[in-house]
PDB file of C-alpha atoms in Angstrom:
ATOM      1  CA  MET A  30      13.927  15.150 -56.022  1.00  0.00           C
ATOM      2  CA  THR A  31      16.384  15.958 -58.810  1.00  0.00           C
ATOM      3  CA  GLY A  32      20.088  16.480 -58.193  1.00  0.00           C
ATOM      4  CA  LEU A  33      19.616  20.227 -58.638  1.00  0.00           C
ATOM      5  CA  GLY A  34      16.676  20.217 -56.237  1.00  0.00           C
ATOM      6  CA  LYS A  35      18.712  18.376 -53.620  1.00  0.00           C
ATOM      7  CA  THR A  36      21.560  20.841 -54.045  1.00  0.00           C
ATOM      8  CA  CYS A  37      19.229  23.823 -53.596  1.00  0.00           C
ATOM      9  CA  ALA A  38      17.548  22.260 -50.579  1.00  0.00           C
ATOM     10  CA  ALA A  39      20.910  21.526 -48.995  1.00  0.00           C
ATOM     11  CA  ALA A  40      22.136  25.043 -49.654  1.00  0.00           C
ATOM     12  CA  LEU A  41      18.918  26.505 -48.206  1.00  0.00           C
ATOM     13  CA  ALA A  42      19.247  24.311 -45.095  1.00  0.00           C
ATOM     14  CA  ALA A  43      22.835  25.386 -44.668  1.00  0.00           C
ATOM     15  CA  PHE A  44      21.790  29.021 -44.977  1.00  0.00           C
ATOM     16  CA  PHE A  45      19.181  28.694 -42.223  1.00  0.00           C
ATOM     17  CA  VAL A  46      21.646  26.826 -39.976  1.00  0.00           C
ATOM     18  CA  ALA A  47      24.216  29.564 -40.490  1.00  0.00           C
ATOM     19  CA  GLU A  48      21.667  32.289 -39.809  1.00  0.00           C
ATOM     20  CA  SER A  49      20.529  30.562 -36.621  1.00  0.00           C
ATOM     21  CA  ALA A  50      24.092  30.123 -35.450  1.00  0.00           C
ATOM     22  CA  SER A  51      24.774  33.797 -35.965  1.00  0.00           C
ATOM     23  CA  PHE A  52      22.218  34.555 -33.225  1.00  0.00           C
ATOM     24  CA  ALA A  53      23.443  31.881 -30.822  1.00  0.00           C
ATOM     25  CA  VAL A  54      26.340  32.215 -28.375  1.00  0.00           C
ATOM     26  CA  GLN A  55      29.024  29.782 -29.424  1.00  0.00           C
ATOM     27  CA  PRO A  56      31.504  28.235 -26.965  1.00  0.00           C
ATOM     28  CA  GLY A  57      34.572  30.427 -26.561  1.00  0.00           C
ATOM     29  CA  SER A  58      32.934  33.324 -28.406  1.00  0.00           C
ATOM     30  CA  ILE A  59      32.886  35.796 -25.510  1.00  0.00           C
ATOM     31  CA  ASP A  60      36.343  37.172 -24.696  1.00  0.00           C
ATOM     32  CA  VAL A  61      37.129  38.048 -21.100  1.00  0.00           C
ATOM     33  CA  ASP A  62      40.328  38.743 -19.157  1.00  0.00           C
ATOM     34  CA  VAL A  63      39.937  35.875 -16.658  1.00  0.00           C
ATOM     35  CA  GLU A  64      37.697  32.847 -16.211  1.00  0.00           C
ATOM     36  CA  LEU A  65      37.411  32.243 -12.460  1.00  0.00           C
ATOM     37  CA  VAL A  66      35.762  29.403 -10.537  1.00  0.00           C
ATOM     38  CA  LEU A  67      35.204  30.200  -6.854  1.00  0.00           C
ATOM     39  CA  ALA A  68      35.061  26.705  -5.345  1.00  0.00           C
ATOM     40  CA  VAL A  69      33.905  26.825  -1.709  1.00  0.00           C
ATOM     41  CA  ASP A  70      33.928  23.927   0.764  1.00  0.00           C
ATOM     42  CA  ILE A  71      30.559  23.372   2.471  1.00  0.00           C
ATOM     43  CA  SER A  72      31.173  19.882   3.838  1.00  0.00           C
ATOM     44  CA  TYR A  73      30.226  19.199   7.477  1.00  0.00           C
ATOM     45  CA  SER A  74      33.833  19.798   8.533  1.00  0.00           C
ATOM     46  CA  VAL A  75      32.852  23.441   7.909  1.00  0.00           C
ATOM     47  CA  ASP A  76      30.416  24.335  10.674  1.00  0.00           C
ATOM     48  CA  GLU A  77      27.422  26.575  10.001  1.00  0.00           C
ATOM     49  CA  GLU A  78      29.203  29.633  11.283  1.00  0.00           C
ATOM     50  CA  GLU A  79      32.194  29.027   9.007  1.00  0.00           C
ATOM     51  CA  ALA A  80      29.883  28.408   6.034  1.00  0.00           C
ATOM     52  CA  ARG A  81      28.115  31.698   6.722  1.00  0.00           C
ATOM     53  CA  ARG A  82      31.426  33.533   7.079  1.00  0.00           C
ATOM     54  CA  GLN A  83      32.723  32.110   3.817  1.00  0.00           C
ATOM     55  CA  ARG A  84      29.692  33.156   1.817  1.00  0.00           C
ATOM     56  CA  GLU A  85      29.465  36.588   3.433  1.00  0.00           C
ATOM     57  CA  GLY A  86      33.176  37.110   2.813  1.00  0.00           C
ATOM     58  CA  TYR A  87      32.863  36.320  -0.878  1.00  0.00           C
ATOM     59  CA  VAL A  88      29.716  38.424  -1.257  1.00  0.00           C
ATOM     60  CA  ALA A  89      31.444  41.415   0.367  1.00  0.00           C
ATOM     61  CA  ALA A  90      34.569  40.977  -1.737  1.00  0.00           C
ATOM     62  CA  LEU A  91      32.712  40.571  -5.026  1.00  0.00           C
ATOM     63  CA  ALA A  92      30.800  43.781  -4.393  1.00  0.00           C
ATOM     64  CA  SER A  93      33.819  45.768  -3.205  1.00  0.00           C
ATOM     65  CA  GLU A  94      35.137  48.795  -5.105  1.00  0.00           C
ATOM     66  CA  ASP A  95      38.677  47.344  -5.086  1.00  0.00           C
ATOM     67  CA  VAL A  96      37.588  44.150  -6.898  1.00  0.00           C
ATOM     68  CA  ILE A  97      35.491  46.101  -9.393  1.00  0.00           C
ATOM     69  CA  ARG A  98      38.420  48.427 -10.138  1.00  0.00           C
ATOM     70  CA  SER A  99      40.683  45.414 -10.637  1.00  0.00           C
ATOM     71  CA  ILE A 100      38.197  43.946 -13.096  1.00  0.00           C
ATOM     72  CA  GLN A 101      37.812  47.189 -15.036  1.00  0.00           C
ATOM     73  CA  GLY A 102      41.581  47.674 -15.108  1.00  0.00           C
ATOM     74  CA  GLY A 103      42.103  44.633 -17.297  1.00  0.00           C
ATOM     75  CA  PRO A 104      42.615  44.804 -21.097  1.00  0.00           C
ATOM     76  CA  LEU A 105      38.944  44.002 -21.739  1.00  0.00           C
ATOM     77  CA  GLY A 106      37.597  45.227 -18.407  1.00  0.00           C
ATOM     78  CA  ARG A 107      35.520  42.148 -17.737  1.00  0.00           C
ATOM     79  CA  ILE A 108      35.833  38.648 -16.260  1.00  0.00           C
ATOM     80  CA  ALA A 109      33.643  35.523 -16.227  1.00  0.00           C
ATOM     81  CA  VAL A 110      33.022  34.004 -12.801  1.00  0.00           C
ATOM     82  CA  THR A 111      30.955  31.250 -11.191  1.00  0.00           C
ATOM     83  CA  TYR A 112      30.495  30.452  -7.492  1.00  0.00           C
ATOM     84  CA  VAL A 113      30.433  26.705  -6.791  1.00  0.00           C
ATOM     85  CA  GLU A 114      29.863  25.051  -3.415  1.00  0.00           C
ATOM     86  CA  TRP A 115      31.235  21.540  -3.005  1.00  0.00           C
ATOM     87  CA  ALA A 116      31.539  18.678  -0.508  1.00  0.00           C
ATOM     88  CA  ASP A 117      31.208  14.956  -1.394  1.00  0.00           C
ATOM     89  CA  ARG A 118      32.668  13.563  -4.628  1.00  0.00           C
ATOM     90  CA  GLY A 119      29.250  13.873  -6.289  1.00  0.00           C
ATOM     91  CA  PHE A 120      28.323  17.204  -4.698  1.00  0.00           C
ATOM     92  CA  GLN A 121      29.338  20.272  -6.670  1.00  0.00           C
ATOM     93  CA  ARG A 122      26.614  22.883  -7.068  1.00  0.00           C
ATOM     94  CA  ALA A 123      26.751  26.308  -8.702  1.00  0.00           C
ATOM     95  CA  ALA A 124      25.167  28.731  -6.275  1.00  0.00           C
ATOM     96  CA  ALA A 125      25.669  31.363  -9.005  1.00  0.00           C
ATOM     97  CA  ASP A 126      26.326  30.205 -12.569  1.00  0.00           C
ATOM     98  CA  TRP A 127      28.730  31.732 -15.101  1.00  0.00           C
ATOM     99  CA  THR A 128      28.318  35.490 -15.276  1.00  0.00           C
ATOM    100  CA  VAL A 129      30.284  38.255 -16.973  1.00  0.00           C
ATOM    101  CA  ILE A 130      31.236  41.042 -14.562  1.00  0.00           C
ATOM    102  CA  GLY A 131      32.379  44.303 -16.085  1.00  0.00           C
ATOM    103  CA  SER A 132      30.594  46.884 -13.981  1.00  0.00           C
ATOM    104  CA  GLU A 133      29.502  47.615 -10.450  1.00  0.00           C
ATOM    105  CA  GLU A 134      25.959  46.618 -11.390  1.00  0.00           C
ATOM    106  CA  ASP A 135      27.183  43.250 -12.691  1.00  0.00           C
ATOM    107  CA  ALA A 136      29.184  42.641  -9.550  1.00  0.00           C
ATOM    108  CA  LEU A 137      26.351  43.555  -7.178  1.00  0.00           C
ATOM    109  CA  ALA A 138      23.872  41.395  -9.096  1.00  0.00           C
ATOM    110  CA  PHE A 139      26.226  38.398  -8.978  1.00  0.00           C
ATOM    111  CA  ALA A 140      26.908  38.924  -5.255  1.00  0.00           C
ATOM    112  CA  SER A 141      23.162  39.066  -4.646  1.00  0.00           C
ATOM    113  CA  ARG A 142      22.652  35.724  -6.370  1.00  0.00           C
ATOM    114  CA  VAL A 143      25.354  34.148  -4.239  1.00  0.00           C
ATOM    115  CA  ALA A 144      23.833  35.586  -1.047  1.00  0.00           C
ATOM    116  CA  ALA A 145      20.322  34.393  -1.957  1.00  0.00           C
ATOM    117  CA  ALA A 146      21.215  30.799  -2.912  1.00  0.00           C
ATOM    118  CA  PRO A 147      20.041  28.097  -0.497  1.00  0.00           C
ATOM    119  CA  LEU A 148      22.852  26.648   1.608  1.00  0.00           C
ATOM    120  CA  GLU A 149      23.084  22.877   1.183  1.00  0.00           C
ATOM    121  CA  ARG A 150      25.595  20.677   2.948  1.00  0.00           C
ATOM    122  CA  GLY A 151      27.530  17.466   2.243  1.00  0.00           C
ATOM    123  CA  HIS A 152      29.319  15.013   4.513  1.00  0.00           C
ATOM    124  CA  TYR A 153      32.818  14.622   3.107  1.00  0.00           C
ATOM    125  CA  THR A 154      35.705  16.710   1.731  1.00  0.00           C
ATOM    126  CA  ALA A 155      36.393  15.694  -1.858  1.00  0.00           C
ATOM    127  CA  ILE A 156      38.879  18.340  -2.986  1.00  0.00           C
ATOM    128  CA  GLY A 157      39.998  16.381  -6.030  1.00  0.00           C
ATOM    129  CA  ALA A 158      36.416  16.031  -7.294  1.00  0.00           C
ATOM    130  CA  ALA A 159      35.879  19.752  -6.772  1.00  0.00           C
ATOM    131  CA  ILE A 160      38.947  20.576  -8.850  1.00  0.00           C
ATOM    132  CA  ALA A 161      37.912  18.166 -11.598  1.00  0.00           C
ATOM    133  CA  ASP A 162      34.413  19.651 -11.677  1.00  0.00           C
ATOM    134  CA  ALA A 163      35.840  23.178 -11.867  1.00  0.00           C
ATOM    135  CA  VAL A 164      38.161  22.215 -14.733  1.00  0.00           C
ATOM    136  CA  GLU A 165      35.183  20.843 -16.655  1.00  0.00           C
ATOM    137  CA  ARG A 166      33.225  24.043 -16.027  1.00  0.00           C
ATOM    138  CA  LEU A 167      36.146  26.071 -17.422  1.00  0.00           C
ATOM    139  CA  GLU A 168      36.489  23.869 -20.500  1.00  0.00           C
ATOM    140  CA  THR A 169      32.765  23.824 -21.409  1.00  0.00           C
ATOM    141  CA  ASN A 170      31.638  27.385 -20.764  1.00  0.00           C
ATOM    142  CA  ASP A 171      30.961  30.104 -23.341  1.00  0.00           C
ATOM    143  CA  TYR A 172      34.030  32.207 -22.627  1.00  0.00           C
ATOM    144  CA  ASN A 173      37.577  32.583 -23.797  1.00  0.00           C
ATOM    145  CA  ALA A 174      40.360  34.019 -21.638  1.00  0.00           C
ATOM    146  CA  PRO A 175      44.157  33.925 -21.457  1.00  0.00           C
ATOM    147  CA  ARG A 176      43.968  33.007 -17.744  1.00  0.00           C
ATOM    148  CA  LEU A 177      41.901  30.201 -16.216  1.00  0.00           C
ATOM    149  CA  ILE A 178      41.809  30.048 -12.392  1.00  0.00           C
ATOM    150  CA  ILE A 179      40.235  27.869  -9.729  1.00  0.00           C
ATOM    151  CA  ASP A 180      40.104  29.550  -6.322  1.00  0.00           C
ATOM    152  CA  ILE A 181      39.453  26.723  -3.823  1.00  0.00           C
ATOM    153  CA  SER A 182      38.808  27.114  -0.107  1.00  0.00           C
ATOM    154  CA  GLY A 183      38.571  24.432   2.534  1.00  0.00           C
ATOM    155  CA  ASP A 184      39.144  23.742   6.221  1.00  0.00           C
ATOM    156  CA  GLY A 185      40.550  20.225   6.097  1.00  0.00           C
ATOM    157  CA  PRO A 186      42.389  17.602   4.033  1.00  0.00           C
ATOM    158  CA  GLN A 187      40.685  15.397   1.484  1.00  0.00           C
ATOM    159  CA  ASN A 188      38.877  12.315   2.842  1.00  0.00           C
ATOM    160  CA  GLN A 189      37.008  11.091  -0.249  1.00  0.00           C
ATOM    161  CA  GLY A 190      37.023  11.059  -3.999  1.00  0.00           C
ATOM    162  CA  LEU A 191      39.444  11.534  -6.908  1.00  0.00           C
ATOM    163  CA  PRO A 192      43.101  11.488  -5.850  1.00  0.00           C
ATOM    164  CA  LEU A 193      44.507  14.997  -5.747  1.00  0.00           C
ATOM    165  CA  GLU A 194      47.449  14.030  -7.928  1.00  0.00           C
ATOM    166  CA  GLN A 195      45.038  13.130 -10.723  1.00  0.00           C
ATOM    167  CA  ALA A 196      42.971  16.295 -10.184  1.00  0.00           C
ATOM    168  CA  ARG A 197      46.039  18.511 -10.380  1.00  0.00           C
ATOM    169  CA  ALA A 198      47.191  16.691 -13.550  1.00  0.00           C
ATOM    170  CA  MET A 199      43.801  17.502 -15.104  1.00  0.00           C
ATOM    171  CA  ALA A 200      44.244  21.159 -14.216  1.00  0.00           C
ATOM    172  CA  ASP A 201      47.775  21.219 -15.591  1.00  0.00           C
ATOM    173  CA  GLN A 202      46.608  19.581 -18.817  1.00  0.00           C
ATOM    174  CA  ALA A 203      43.950  22.279 -19.228  1.00  0.00           C
ATOM    175  CA  GLN A 204      46.430  25.043 -18.298  1.00  0.00           C
ATOM    176  CA  VAL A 205      44.346  25.981 -15.267  1.00  0.00           C
ATOM    177  CA  VAL A 206      45.930  27.559 -12.181  1.00  0.00           C
ATOM    178  CA  VAL A 207      44.604  26.315  -8.818  1.00  0.00           C
ATOM    179  CA  ASN A 208      45.036  28.654  -5.817  1.00  0.00           C
ATOM    180  CA  GLY A 209      44.210  27.732  -2.249  1.00  0.00           C
ATOM    181  CA  LEU A 210      42.539  29.450   0.663  1.00  0.00           C
ATOM    182  CA  PRO A 211      42.866  27.137   3.687  1.00  0.00           C
ATOM    183  CA  VAL A 212      40.508  28.083   6.491  1.00  0.00           C
ATOM    184  CA  ILE A 213      42.255  27.383   9.781  1.00  0.00           C
ATOM    185  CA  SER A 214      39.496  26.429  12.208  1.00  0.00           C
ATOM    186  CA  SER A 215      39.814  26.179  15.985  1.00  0.00           C
ATOM    187  CA  GLY A 216      37.222  23.412  16.209  1.00  0.00           C
ATOM    188  CA  ASN A 217      36.179  20.264  14.339  1.00  0.00           C
ATOM    189  CA  GLY A 218      33.004  19.713  12.400  1.00  0.00           C
ATOM    190  CA  ARG A 219      30.599  17.066  13.645  1.00  0.00           C
ATOM    191  CA  TRP A 220      31.333  14.737  10.754  1.00  0.00           C
ATOM    192  CA  VAL A 221      35.137  14.619  11.033  1.00  0.00           C
ATOM    193  CA  ARG A 222      37.701  13.353  13.489  1.00  0.00           C
ATOM    194  CA  PRO A 223      40.527  15.586  14.611  1.00  0.00           C
ATOM    195  CA  VAL A 224      43.333  15.614  12.035  1.00  0.00           C
ATOM    196  CA  GLU A 225      46.928  16.466  12.878  1.00  0.00           C
ATOM    197  CA  VAL A 226      47.932  18.385   9.768  1.00  0.00           C
ATOM    198  CA  ASN A 227      49.420  21.754   8.897  1.00  0.00           C
ATOM    199  CA  LEU A 228      46.688  22.893   6.496  1.00  0.00           C
ATOM    200  CA  ASP A 229      48.793  25.587   4.902  1.00  0.00           C
ATOM    201  CA  ASP A 230      51.426  23.013   4.097  1.00  0.00           C
ATOM    202  CA  TYR A 231      48.838  20.485   2.947  1.00  0.00           C
ATOM    203  CA  PHE A 232      47.287  22.911   0.457  1.00  0.00           C
ATOM    204  CA  ARG A 233      50.701  23.999  -0.810  1.00  0.00           C
ATOM    205  CA  GLU A 234      51.912  20.437  -1.358  1.00  0.00           C
ATOM    206  CA  ASN A 235      48.707  18.679  -2.451  1.00  0.00           C
ATOM    207  CA  VAL A 236      46.157  21.161  -3.792  1.00  0.00           C
ATOM    208  CA  ILE A 237      47.558  24.154  -5.641  1.00  0.00           C
ATOM    209  CA  THR A 238      49.146  23.891  -9.065  1.00  0.00           C
ATOM    210  CA  GLY A 239      50.117  25.977 -12.077  1.00  0.00           C
ATOM    211  CA  PRO A 240      52.460  28.892 -12.746  1.00  0.00           C
ATOM    212  CA  GLY A 241      52.401  31.311  -9.828  1.00  0.00           C
ATOM    213  CA  ALA A 242      49.864  29.285  -7.806  1.00  0.00           C
ATOM    214  CA  PHE A 243      49.731  30.347  -4.180  1.00  0.00           C
ATOM    215  CA  VAL A 244      48.188  29.678  -0.779  1.00  0.00           C
ATOM    216  CA  LEU A 245      46.712  32.504   1.269  1.00  0.00           C
ATOM    217  CA  PRO A 246      45.511  31.171   4.657  1.00  0.00           C
ATOM    218  CA  ALA A 247      42.896  32.675   6.970  1.00  0.00           C
ATOM    219  CA  ARG A 248      42.576  32.059  10.708  1.00  0.00           C
ATOM    220  CA  THR A 249      40.116  34.644  12.060  1.00  0.00           C
ATOM    221  CA  GLU A 250      36.880  36.094  10.730  1.00  0.00           C
ATOM    222  CA  ASP A 251      38.487  39.447   9.932  1.00  0.00           C
ATOM    223  CA  GLU A 252      41.489  37.704   8.348  1.00  0.00           C
ATOM    224  CA  PHE A 253      39.172  35.513   6.309  1.00  0.00           C
ATOM    225  CA  ARG A 254      37.342  38.467   4.785  1.00  0.00           C
ATOM    226  CA  GLU A 255      40.610  40.243   4.048  1.00  0.00           C
ATOM    227  CA  ALA A 256      42.122  37.066   2.538  1.00  0.00           C
ATOM    228  CA  ILE A 257      39.175  36.614   0.154  1.00  0.00           C
ATOM    229  CA  LEU A 258      39.275  40.239  -0.915  1.00  0.00           C
ATOM    230  CA  ARG A 259      43.050  40.279  -1.426  1.00  0.00           C
ATOM    231  CA  LYS A 260      43.006  36.890  -3.164  1.00  0.00           C
ATOM    232  CA  LEU A 261      40.401  37.990  -5.700  1.00  0.00           C
ATOM    233  CA  ILE A 262      42.299  41.188  -6.480  1.00  0.00           C
ATOM    234  CA  ILE A 263      45.548  39.257  -6.959  1.00  0.00           C
ATOM    235  CA  GLU A 264      43.891  36.668  -9.210  1.00  0.00           C
ATOM    236  CA  ILE A 265      42.043  39.211 -11.336  1.00  0.00           C
ATOM    237  CA  ALA A 266      45.172  41.374 -11.727  1.00  0.00           C
ATOM    238  CA  GLY A 267      47.424  38.400 -12.442  1.00  0.00           C
ATOM    239  CA  ALA A 268      49.822  39.346  -9.636  1.00  0.00           C
ATOM    240  CA  LEU A 269      51.346  37.511  -6.672  1.00  0.00           C
ATOM    241  CA  PRO A 270      50.891  38.017  -2.922  1.00  0.00           C
ATOM    242  CA  SER A 271      53.443  40.195  -1.187  1.00  0.00           C
ATOM    243  CA  HIS A 272      55.904  38.719   1.299  1.00  0.00           C
ATOM    244  CA  GLY A 273      53.794  39.867   4.261  1.00  0.00           C
ATOM    245  CA  GLU A 274      50.574  38.275   2.975  1.00  0.00           C
ATOM    246  CA  VAL A 275      51.740  34.657   3.128  1.00  0.00           C
ATOM    247  CA  ASP A 276      52.586  32.316   5.945  1.00  0.00           C
ATOM    248  CA  PRO A 277      56.000  33.404   7.272  1.00  0.00           C
ATOM    249  CA  LEU A 278      56.893  29.725   7.479  1.00  0.00           C
ATOM    250  CA  TYR A 279      57.504  29.790   3.699  1.00  0.00           C
ATOM    251  CA  GLY A 280      59.016  33.234   3.228  1.00  0.00           C
ATOM    252  CA  THR A 281      57.698  33.333  -0.367  1.00  0.00           C
ATOM    253  CA  ALA A 282      54.330  33.377  -2.076  1.00  0.00           C
ATOM    254  CA  ALA A 283      54.015  29.691  -1.298  1.00  0.00           C
ATOM    255  CA  GLY A 284      53.728  29.109  -5.020  1.00  0.00           C
ATOM    256  CA  ARG A 285      53.909  25.886  -6.966  1.00  0.00           C
ATOM    257  CA  ALA A 286      54.412  25.229 -10.653  1.00  0.00           C
ATOM    258  CA  PRO A 287      53.469  21.939 -12.293  1.00  0.00           C
TER     259      PRO A 287
END
């Protein structure tokens, strides 16, 4: 092939590549107000009743009018969200993958996918691995937002996996805020020994990170549902909990900056 022929062929190839790319979704090409990972503990320290309550609480919150109004009240009126269940250091599974929610129909469809997903369980509580997995999901998705948030729930301290200090450093590096929802259980799962720990304190000191990060604990079923709902609204709106919504032990939003 002559030099001119090679030039024409290269230009034609470049044209077709550019045309194909114009029809493909490129990373970071979809603007949203918030990218949110809902990271939910389903290790065996969470008994079946707690696992059911967690999922039902998130499904109800995601489909609520208050959450939908909060989403639509943003500058763009839409967020990107994924629902990830986690346990062992190698167990992080998206029960509902990345989805843009900008309407009631979007929210109800996403909530339905979460509700219909099979419930799988893992043995251990690898919070650090869950945070690292969530950071990777935020960095490799097809969305672009000014606020990146991991909303992590759990009913016990870490007992396996990546050290939490390293996981929080990864989140700080990626400018990701990690908020915590400790589930205060009255019993112990069949795979864990009793642990003498103030879980609110543990999450505040070892799990959450980023500007305005906060802990919002839940102790009863009703409180759990309310905590999930309120937490989602706060995160979507970019606000902070009120004084009465946090553990009175702290007297503040129990926040932590890196």
